[in-house]
mmCIF file of C-alpha atoms and ligand atoms in Angstrom:
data_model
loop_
_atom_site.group_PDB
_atom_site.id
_atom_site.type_symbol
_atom_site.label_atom_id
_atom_site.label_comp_id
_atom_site.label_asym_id
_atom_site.label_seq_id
_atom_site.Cartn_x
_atom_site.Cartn_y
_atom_site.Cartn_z
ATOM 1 C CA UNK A 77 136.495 143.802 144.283
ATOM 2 C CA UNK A 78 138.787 146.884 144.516
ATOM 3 C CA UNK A 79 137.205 150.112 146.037
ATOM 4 C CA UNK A 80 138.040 152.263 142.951
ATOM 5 C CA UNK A 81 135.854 150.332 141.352
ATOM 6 C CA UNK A 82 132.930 152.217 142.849
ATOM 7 C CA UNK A 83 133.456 155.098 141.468
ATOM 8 C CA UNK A 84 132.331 153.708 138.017
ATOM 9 C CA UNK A 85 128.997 151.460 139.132
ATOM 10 C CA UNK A 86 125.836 152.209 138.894
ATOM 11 C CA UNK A 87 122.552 150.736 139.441
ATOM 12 C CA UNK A 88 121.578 148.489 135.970
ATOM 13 C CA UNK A 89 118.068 149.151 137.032
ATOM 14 C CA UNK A 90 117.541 152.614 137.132
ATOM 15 C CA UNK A 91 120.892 154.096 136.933
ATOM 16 C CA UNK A 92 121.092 155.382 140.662
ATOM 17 C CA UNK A 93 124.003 155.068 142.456
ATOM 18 C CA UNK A 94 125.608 151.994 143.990
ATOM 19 C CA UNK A 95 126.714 152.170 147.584
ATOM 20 C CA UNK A 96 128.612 149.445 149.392
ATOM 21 C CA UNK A 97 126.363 148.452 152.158
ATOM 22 C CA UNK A 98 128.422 145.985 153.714
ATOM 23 C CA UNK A 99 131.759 143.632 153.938
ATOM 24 C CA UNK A 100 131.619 140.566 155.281
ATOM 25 C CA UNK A 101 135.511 139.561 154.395
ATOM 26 C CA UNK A 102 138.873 141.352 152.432
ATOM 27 C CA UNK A 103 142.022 140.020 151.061
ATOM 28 C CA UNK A 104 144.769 141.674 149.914
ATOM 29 C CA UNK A 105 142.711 145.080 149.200
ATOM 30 C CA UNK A 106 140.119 143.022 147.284
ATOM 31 C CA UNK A 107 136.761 142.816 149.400
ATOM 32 C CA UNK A 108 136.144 139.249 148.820
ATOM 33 C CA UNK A 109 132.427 139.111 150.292
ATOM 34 C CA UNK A 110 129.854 141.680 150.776
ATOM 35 C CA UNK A 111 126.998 143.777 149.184
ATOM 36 C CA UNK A 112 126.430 146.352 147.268
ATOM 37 C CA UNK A 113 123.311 148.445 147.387
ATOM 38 C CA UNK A 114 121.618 150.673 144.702
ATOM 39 C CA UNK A 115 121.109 154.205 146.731
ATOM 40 C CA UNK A 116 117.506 155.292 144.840
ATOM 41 C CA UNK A 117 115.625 151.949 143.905
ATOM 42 C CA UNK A 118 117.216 149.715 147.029
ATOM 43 C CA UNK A 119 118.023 146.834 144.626
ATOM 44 C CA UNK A 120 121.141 144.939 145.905
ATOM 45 C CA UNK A 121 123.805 143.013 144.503
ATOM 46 C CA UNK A 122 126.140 140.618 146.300
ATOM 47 C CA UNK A 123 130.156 140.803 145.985
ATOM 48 C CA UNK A 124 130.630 136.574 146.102
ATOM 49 C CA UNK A 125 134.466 135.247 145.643
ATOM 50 C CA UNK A 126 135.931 138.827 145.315
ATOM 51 C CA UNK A 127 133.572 139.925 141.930
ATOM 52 C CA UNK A 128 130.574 142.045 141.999
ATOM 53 C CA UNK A 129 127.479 140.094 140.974
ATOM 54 C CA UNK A 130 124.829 142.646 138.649
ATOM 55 C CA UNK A 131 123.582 139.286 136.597
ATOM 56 C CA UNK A 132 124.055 135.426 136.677
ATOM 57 C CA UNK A 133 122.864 133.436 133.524
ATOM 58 C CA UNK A 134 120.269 131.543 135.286
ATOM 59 C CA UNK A 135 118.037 134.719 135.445
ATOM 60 C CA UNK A 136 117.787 135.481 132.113
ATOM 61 C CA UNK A 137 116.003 134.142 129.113
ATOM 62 C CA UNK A 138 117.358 130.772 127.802
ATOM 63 C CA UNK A 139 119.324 131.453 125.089
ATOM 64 C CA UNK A 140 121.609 133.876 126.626
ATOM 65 C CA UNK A 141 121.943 131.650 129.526
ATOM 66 C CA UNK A 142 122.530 128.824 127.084
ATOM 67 C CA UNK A 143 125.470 130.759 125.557
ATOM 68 C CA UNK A 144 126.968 132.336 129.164
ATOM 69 C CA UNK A 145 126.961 128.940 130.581
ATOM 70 C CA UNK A 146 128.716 127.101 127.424
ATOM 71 C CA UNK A 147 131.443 129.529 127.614
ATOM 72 C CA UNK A 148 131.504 129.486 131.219
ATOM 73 C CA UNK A 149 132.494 126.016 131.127
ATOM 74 C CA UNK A 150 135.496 127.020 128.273
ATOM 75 C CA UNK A 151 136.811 129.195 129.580
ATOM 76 C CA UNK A 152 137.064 127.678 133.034
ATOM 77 C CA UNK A 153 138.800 124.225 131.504
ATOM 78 C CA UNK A 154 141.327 126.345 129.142
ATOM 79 C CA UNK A 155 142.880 128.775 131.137
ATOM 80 C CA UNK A 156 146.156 128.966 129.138
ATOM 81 C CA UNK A 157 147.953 131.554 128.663
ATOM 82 C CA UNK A 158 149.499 132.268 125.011
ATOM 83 C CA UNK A 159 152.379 135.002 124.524
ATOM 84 C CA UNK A 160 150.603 135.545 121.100
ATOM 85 C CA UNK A 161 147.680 137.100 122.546
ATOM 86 C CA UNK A 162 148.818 140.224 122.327
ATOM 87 C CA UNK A 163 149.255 140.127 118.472
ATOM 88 C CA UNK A 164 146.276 138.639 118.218
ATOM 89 C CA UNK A 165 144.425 141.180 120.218
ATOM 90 C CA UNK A 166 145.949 144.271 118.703
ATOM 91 C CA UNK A 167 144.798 142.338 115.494
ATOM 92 C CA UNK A 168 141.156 142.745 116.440
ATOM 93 C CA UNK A 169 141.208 146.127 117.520
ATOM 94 C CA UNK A 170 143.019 147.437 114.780
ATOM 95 C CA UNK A 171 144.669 150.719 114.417
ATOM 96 C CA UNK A 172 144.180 150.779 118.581
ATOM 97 C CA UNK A 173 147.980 149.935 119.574
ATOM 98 C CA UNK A 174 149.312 149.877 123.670
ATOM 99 C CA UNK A 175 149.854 153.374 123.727
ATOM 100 C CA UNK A 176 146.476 154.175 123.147
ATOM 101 C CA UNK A 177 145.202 152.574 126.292
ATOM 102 C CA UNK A 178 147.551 154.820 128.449
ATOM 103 C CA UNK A 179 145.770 156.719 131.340
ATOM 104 C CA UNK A 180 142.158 155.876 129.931
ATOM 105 C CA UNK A 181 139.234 154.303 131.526
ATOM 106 C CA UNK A 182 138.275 150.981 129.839
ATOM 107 C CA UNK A 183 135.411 148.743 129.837
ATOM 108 C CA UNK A 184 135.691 145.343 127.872
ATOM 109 C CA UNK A 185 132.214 143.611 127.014
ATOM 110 C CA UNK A 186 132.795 139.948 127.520
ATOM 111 C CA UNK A 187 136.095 139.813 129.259
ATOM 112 C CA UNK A 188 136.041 135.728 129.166
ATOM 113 C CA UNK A 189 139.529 134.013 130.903
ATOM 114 C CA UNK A 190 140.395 137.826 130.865
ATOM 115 C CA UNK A 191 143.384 137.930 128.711
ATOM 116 C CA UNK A 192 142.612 140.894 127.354
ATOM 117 C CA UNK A 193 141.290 142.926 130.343
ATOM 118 C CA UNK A 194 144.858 141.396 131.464
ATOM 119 C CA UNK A 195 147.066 143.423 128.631
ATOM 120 C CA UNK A 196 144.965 146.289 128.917
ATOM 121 C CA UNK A 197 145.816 146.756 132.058
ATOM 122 C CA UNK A 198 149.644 146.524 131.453
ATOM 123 C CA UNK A 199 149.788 148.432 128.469
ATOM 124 C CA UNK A 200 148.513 151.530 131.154
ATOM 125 C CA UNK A 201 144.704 152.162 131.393
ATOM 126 C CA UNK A 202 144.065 154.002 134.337
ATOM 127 C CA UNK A 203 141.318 151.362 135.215
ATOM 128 C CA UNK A 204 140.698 148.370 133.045
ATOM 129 C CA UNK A 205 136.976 146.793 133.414
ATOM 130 C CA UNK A 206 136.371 143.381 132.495
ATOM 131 C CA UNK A 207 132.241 141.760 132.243
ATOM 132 C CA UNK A 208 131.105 138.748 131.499
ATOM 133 C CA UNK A 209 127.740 137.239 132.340
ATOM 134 C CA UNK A 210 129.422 133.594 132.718
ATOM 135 C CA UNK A 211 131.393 131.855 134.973
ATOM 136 C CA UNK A 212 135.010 132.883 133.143
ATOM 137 C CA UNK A 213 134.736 135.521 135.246
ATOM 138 C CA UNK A 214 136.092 133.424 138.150
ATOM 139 C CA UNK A 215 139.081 132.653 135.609
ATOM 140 C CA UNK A 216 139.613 136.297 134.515
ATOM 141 C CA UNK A 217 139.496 137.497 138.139
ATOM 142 C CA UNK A 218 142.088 134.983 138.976
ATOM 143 C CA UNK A 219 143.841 136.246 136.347
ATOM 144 C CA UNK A 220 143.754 139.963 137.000
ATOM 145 C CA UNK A 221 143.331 140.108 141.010
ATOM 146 C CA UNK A 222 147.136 141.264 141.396
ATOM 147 C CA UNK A 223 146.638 144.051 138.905
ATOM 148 C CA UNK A 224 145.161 147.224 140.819
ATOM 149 C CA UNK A 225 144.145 149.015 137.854
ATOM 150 C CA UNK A 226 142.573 145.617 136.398
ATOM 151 C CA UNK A 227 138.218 145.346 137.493
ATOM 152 C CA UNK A 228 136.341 141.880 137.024
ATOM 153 C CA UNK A 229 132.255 142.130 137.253
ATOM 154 C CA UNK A 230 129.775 139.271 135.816
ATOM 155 C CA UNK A 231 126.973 141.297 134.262
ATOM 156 C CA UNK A 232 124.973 140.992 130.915
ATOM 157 C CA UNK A 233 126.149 143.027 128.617
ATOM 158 C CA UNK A 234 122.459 143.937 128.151
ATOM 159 C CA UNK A 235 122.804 145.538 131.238
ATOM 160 C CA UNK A 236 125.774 147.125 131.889
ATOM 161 C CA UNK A 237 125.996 148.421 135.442
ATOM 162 C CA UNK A 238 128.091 151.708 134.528
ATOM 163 C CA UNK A 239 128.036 155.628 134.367
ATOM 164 C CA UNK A 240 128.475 157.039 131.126
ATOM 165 C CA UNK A 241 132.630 157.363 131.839
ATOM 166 C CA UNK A 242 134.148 154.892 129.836
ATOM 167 C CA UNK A 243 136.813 156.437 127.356
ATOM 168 C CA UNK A 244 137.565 153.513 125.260
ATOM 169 C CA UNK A 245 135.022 150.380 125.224
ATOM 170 C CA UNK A 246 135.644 146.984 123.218
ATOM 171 C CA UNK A 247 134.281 143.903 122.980
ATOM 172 C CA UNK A 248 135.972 140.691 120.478
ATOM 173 C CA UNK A 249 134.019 137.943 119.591
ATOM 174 C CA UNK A 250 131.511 138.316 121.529
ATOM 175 C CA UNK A 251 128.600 140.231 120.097
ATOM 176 C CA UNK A 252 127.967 137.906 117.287
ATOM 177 C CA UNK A 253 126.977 135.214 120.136
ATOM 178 C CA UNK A 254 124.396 137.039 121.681
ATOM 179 C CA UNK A 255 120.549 137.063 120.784
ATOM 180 C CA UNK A 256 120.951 140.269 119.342
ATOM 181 C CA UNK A 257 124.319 141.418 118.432
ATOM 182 C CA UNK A 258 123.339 145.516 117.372
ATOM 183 C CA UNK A 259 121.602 145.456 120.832
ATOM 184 C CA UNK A 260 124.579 144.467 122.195
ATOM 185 C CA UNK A 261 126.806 147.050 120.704
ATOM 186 C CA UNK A 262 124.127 149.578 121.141
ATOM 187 C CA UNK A 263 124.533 148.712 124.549
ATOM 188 C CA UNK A 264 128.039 149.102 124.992
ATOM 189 C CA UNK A 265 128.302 152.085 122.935
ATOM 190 C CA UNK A 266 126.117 153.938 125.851
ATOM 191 C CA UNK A 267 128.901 153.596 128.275
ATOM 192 C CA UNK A 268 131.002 155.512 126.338
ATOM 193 C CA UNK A 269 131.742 159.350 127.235
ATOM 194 C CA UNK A 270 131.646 161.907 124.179
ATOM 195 C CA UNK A 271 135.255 161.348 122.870
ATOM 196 C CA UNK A 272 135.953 158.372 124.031
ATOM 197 C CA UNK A 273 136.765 155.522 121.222
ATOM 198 C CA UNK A 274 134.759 152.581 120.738
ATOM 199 C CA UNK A 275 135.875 148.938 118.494
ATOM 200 C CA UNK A 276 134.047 145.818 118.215
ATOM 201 C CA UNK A 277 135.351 142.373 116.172
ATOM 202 C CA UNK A 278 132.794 140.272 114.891
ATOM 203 C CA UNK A 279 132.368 136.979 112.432
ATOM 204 C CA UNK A 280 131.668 137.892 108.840
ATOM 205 C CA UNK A 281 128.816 136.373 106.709
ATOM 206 C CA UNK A 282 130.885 137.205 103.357
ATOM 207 C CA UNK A 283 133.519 134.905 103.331
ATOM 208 C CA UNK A 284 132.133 131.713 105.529
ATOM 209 C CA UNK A 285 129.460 130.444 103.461
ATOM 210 C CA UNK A 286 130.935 127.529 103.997
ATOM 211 C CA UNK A 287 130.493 127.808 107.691
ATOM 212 C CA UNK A 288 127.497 128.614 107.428
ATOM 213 C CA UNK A 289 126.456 126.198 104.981
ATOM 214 C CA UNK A 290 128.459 122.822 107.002
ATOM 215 C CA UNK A 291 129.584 124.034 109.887
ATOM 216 C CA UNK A 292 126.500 125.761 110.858
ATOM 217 C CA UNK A 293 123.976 123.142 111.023
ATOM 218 C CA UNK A 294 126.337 120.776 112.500
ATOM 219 C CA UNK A 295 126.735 122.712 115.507
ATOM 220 C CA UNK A 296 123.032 123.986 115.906
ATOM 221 C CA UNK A 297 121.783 120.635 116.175
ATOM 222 C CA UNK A 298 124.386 118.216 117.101
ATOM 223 C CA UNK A 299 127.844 120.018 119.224
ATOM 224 C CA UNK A 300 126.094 122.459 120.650
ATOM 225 C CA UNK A 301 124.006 120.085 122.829
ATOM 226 C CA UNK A 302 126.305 117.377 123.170
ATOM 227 C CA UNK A 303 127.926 116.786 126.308
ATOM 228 C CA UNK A 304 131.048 119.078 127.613
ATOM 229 C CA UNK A 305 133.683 116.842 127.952
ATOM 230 C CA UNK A 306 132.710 114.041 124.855
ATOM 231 C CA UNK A 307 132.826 117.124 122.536
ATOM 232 C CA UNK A 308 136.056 118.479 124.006
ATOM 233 C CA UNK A 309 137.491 114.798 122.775
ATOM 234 C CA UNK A 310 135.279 115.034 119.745
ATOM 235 C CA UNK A 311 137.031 118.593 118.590
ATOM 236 C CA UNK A 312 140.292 116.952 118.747
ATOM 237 C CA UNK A 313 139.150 115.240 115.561
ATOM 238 C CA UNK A 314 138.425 118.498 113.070
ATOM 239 C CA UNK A 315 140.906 120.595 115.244
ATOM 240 C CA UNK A 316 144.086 117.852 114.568
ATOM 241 C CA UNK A 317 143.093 118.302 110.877
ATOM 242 C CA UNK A 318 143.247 122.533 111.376
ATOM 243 C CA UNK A 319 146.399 121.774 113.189
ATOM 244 C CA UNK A 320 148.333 119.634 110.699
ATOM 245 C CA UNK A 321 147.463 122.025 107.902
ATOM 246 C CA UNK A 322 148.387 124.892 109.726
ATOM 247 C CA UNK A 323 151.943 123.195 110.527
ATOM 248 C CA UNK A 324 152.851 121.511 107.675
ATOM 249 C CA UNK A 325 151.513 123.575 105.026
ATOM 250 C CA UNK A 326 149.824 126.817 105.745
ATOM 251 C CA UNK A 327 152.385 128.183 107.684
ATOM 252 C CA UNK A 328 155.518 126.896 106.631
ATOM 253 C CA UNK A 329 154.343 128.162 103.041
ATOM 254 C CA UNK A 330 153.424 131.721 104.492
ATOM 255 C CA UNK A 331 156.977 132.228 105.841
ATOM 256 C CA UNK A 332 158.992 130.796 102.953
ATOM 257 C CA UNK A 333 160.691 132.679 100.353
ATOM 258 C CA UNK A 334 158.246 133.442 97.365
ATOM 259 C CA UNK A 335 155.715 131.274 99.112
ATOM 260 C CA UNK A 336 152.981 133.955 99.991
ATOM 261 C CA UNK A 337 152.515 134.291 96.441
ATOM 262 C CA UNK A 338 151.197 130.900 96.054
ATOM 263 C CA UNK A 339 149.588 130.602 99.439
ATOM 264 C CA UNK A 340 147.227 133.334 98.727
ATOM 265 C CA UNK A 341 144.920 130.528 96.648
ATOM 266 C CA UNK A 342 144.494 127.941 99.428
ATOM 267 C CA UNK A 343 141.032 128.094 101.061
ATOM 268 C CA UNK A 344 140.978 130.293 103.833
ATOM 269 C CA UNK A 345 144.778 131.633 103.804
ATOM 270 C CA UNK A 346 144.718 134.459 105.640
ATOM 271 C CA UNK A 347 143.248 132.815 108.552
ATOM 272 C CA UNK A 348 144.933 129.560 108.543
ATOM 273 C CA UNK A 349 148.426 131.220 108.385
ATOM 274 C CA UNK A 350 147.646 133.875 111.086
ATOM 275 C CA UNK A 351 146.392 130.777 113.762
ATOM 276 C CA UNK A 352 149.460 128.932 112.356
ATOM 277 C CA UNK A 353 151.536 130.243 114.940
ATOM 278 C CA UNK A 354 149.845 128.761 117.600
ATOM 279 C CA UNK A 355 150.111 125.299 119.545
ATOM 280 C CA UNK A 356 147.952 122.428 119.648
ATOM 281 C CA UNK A 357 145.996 123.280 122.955
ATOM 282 C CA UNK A 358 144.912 127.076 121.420
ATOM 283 C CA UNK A 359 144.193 125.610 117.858
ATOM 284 C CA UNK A 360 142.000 123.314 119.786
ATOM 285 C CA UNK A 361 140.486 126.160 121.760
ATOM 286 C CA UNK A 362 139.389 127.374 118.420
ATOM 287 C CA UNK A 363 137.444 124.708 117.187
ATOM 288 C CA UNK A 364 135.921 123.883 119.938
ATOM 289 C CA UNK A 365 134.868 127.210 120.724
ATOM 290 C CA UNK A 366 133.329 127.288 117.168
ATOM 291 C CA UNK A 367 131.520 124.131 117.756
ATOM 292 C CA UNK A 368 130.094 124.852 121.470
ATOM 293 C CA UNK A 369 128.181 128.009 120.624
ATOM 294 C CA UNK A 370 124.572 127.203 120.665
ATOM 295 C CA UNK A 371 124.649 131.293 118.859
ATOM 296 C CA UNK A 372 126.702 132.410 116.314
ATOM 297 C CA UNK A 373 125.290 134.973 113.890
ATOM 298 C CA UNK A 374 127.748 136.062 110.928
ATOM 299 C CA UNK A 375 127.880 139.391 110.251
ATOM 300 C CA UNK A 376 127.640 141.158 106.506
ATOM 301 C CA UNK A 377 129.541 144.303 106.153
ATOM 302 C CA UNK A 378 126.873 146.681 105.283
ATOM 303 C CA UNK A 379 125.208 145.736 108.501
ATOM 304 C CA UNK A 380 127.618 145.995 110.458
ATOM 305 C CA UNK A 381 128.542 149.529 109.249
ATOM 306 C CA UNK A 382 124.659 150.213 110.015
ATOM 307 C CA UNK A 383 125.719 149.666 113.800
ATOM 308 C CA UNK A 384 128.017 152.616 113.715
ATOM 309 C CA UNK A 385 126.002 154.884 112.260
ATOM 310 C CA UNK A 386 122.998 153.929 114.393
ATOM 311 C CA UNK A 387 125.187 155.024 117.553
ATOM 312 C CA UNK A 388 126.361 157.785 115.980
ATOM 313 C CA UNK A 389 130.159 156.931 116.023
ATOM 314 C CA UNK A 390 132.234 159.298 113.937
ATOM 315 C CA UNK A 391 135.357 158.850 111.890
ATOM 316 C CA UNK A 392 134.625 155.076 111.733
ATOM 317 C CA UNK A 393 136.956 152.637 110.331
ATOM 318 C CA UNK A 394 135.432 149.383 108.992
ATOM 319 C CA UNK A 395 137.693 146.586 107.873
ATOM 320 C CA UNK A 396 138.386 142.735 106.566
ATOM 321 C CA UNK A 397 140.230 140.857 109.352
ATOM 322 C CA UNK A 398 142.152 137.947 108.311
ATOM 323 C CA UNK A 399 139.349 138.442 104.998
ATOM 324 C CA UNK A 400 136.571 136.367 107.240
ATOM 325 C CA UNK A 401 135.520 139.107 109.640
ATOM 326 C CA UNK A 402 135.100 142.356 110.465
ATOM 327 C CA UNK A 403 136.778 144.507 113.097
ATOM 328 C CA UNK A 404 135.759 148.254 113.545
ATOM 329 C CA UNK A 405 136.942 151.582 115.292
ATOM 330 C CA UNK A 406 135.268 154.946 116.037
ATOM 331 C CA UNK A 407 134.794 157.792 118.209
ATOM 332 C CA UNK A 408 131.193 158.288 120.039
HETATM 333 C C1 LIG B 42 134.115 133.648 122.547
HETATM 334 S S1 LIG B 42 134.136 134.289 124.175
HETATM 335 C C2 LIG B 42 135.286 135.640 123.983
HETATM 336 C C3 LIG B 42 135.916 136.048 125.272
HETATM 337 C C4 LIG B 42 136.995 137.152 125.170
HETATM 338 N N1 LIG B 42 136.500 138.355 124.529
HETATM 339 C C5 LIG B 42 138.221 136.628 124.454
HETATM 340 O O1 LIG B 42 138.388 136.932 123.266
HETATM 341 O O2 LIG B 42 138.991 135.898 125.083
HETATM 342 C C6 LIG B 42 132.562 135.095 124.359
HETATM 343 C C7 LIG B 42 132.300 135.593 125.789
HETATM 344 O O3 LIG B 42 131.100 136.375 125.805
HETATM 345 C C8 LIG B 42 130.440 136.111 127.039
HETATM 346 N N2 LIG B 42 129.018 136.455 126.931
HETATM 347 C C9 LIG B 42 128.052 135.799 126.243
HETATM 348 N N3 LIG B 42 126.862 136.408 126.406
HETATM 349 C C10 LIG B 42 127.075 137.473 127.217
HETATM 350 C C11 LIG B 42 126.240 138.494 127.758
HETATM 351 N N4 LIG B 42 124.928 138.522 127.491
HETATM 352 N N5 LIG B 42 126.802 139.442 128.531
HETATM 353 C C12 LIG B 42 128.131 139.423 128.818
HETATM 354 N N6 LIG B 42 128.981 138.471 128.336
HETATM 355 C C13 LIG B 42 128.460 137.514 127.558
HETATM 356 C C14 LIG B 42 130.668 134.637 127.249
HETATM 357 O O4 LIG B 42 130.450 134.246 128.577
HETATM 358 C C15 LIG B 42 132.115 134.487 126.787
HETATM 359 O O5 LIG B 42 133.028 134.609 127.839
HETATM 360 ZN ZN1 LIG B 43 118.489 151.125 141.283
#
């Protein structure tokens, strides 16, 4: 944990402020072990492996622990890196590009492997903040440790241990896997200054009736509870078939001459050809991060709008991403 850090914590129980009480070992800058102690209601919160500790899944009620631990384990077996992240993450947080992120204080909601707490930090934020209630987080501190404007904590995003002095907050797809995704939003949306920008990418309920239909079931009662590693072999299965279509037909089609035209009627175009781009071991990621959720809720439009104008957000800017989701933008 980098001192600078403090200067944006405080207490998720009553909001005091959070002192370092003591360091029992530093690396690099980072204190690696120590505590951290809330100055009004005495709580305190250790500093274990170099990341600030608020929340660990096994405190909370089942189903968000259920959902923190599953990814935990994903994100700790694929750590790749992909030099289309980028894309894809300026994707989700459409119109945000780099240059917005300049000089700004940023707080990502379910940071996972970190990636994107990662390019936020390049493209410039003054301090990047990534949470997570899972284990990723020792992946996405691994990731980010070098970066001294780049913050790992594992917290629920219930409970988010921050002053009110974020200017831009974001969180993609990860609200939709929590108990209660508006809670969730509502949640993050309190961290954010008057100004200060807010997006959020969730899973759509228009378009994947089929998922919900198929998939859906599938998952609740049989992937979701099956063993880690048999269902990272079993994924290869559905995720070879994404993969071959993607390769030999979806994408090829999508980048030939005149061949949008007719691509636009295969099932699920828009999608397909946008992960077409990607290799075999993030195509898997995918589907298997589809089938391991033991939550997923999908989201319909005019709910989702509801969310921004519960929190008050102005100038809002709801759209279709890749037509099977929904990605949205606006000022608190
Ligand atoms: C599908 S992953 C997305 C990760 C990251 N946003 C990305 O796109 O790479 C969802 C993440 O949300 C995290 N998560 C789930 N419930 C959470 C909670 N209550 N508080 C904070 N993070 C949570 C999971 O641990 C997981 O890392
Ligand atoms: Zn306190």
């Amino acid at each position: 944990m980098k001192r600078k850090l403090l200067d944006y914590l405080r207490c998720p129980s009553c909001a005091g402020a959070i002192l370092l009480s003591s360091i029992a070992s530093t690396e690099e800058g980072e204190i690696m072990e120590g505590k951290l102690a809330c100055d009004s209601c005495q709580s305190t919160f250790p500093i274990v492996r170099g990341i600030p500790r608020f929340g660990t899944p096994e405190k909370l009620d089942a189903d968000k622990a259920a959902t923190a631990e599953t990814f935990g384990w994903q994100w700790q077996h694929f750590v790749q890196s992909d030099e289309l992240y980028a894309d894809q993450f300026l994707g989700w947080i459409a119109p945000v590009r780099p240059e917005f992120f300049r000089d700004k204080v940023v707080l990502e909601g379910g940071c996972g492997k970190g990636r994107h707490t990662q390019l936020a930090a390049s493209w410039g934020a003054r301090d990047v903040i990534g949470v997570d209630l899972s284990d990723a987080v020792e992946t996405a501190f691994a990731a980010t440790r070098n970066l001294e404007n780049a913050h790992i904590v594992q917290a629920d995003i219930y409970h988010l241990p921050f002053a009110r002095v974020v200017d831009y907050a974001f969180s993609v797809g990860v609200l939709h896997h929590l108990p209660d995704p508006r809670a969730g939003f509502r949640s993050l949306a309190t961290k954010v200054k008057d100004g200060g920008h807010l997006s959020a990418w969730v899973y759509g309920a228009e378009s994947n009736e089929w998922i919900t239909r198929f998939v859906d079931p599938l998952r609740k009662k049989f992937s979701s509870r099956m063993d880690r590693r048999a269902l990272l072999h079993l994924s290869k299965l559905p995720a070879a078939v994404v993969y071959l279509a993607t390769k030999l037909i979806y994408g090829p089609l999508n980048r030939s001459k005149g061949g949008p035209k007719l691509a636009r009627h295969l099932f699920y175009n828009d999608y397909l050809s946008a992960i077409s781009q990607f290799g075999w071991r993030e195509q898997h990621t995918i589907v298997f991060d589809h089938l391991v959720a033991p939550t997923s809720h999908y989201i319909h439009r005019k709910d989702f709008e509801e969310w921004w104008r519960e929190v008050g957000a102005k100038d809002v800017i709801v759209g279709w991403h890749n037509k099977n989701s929904w990605r949205g933008f606006g000022r608190i």
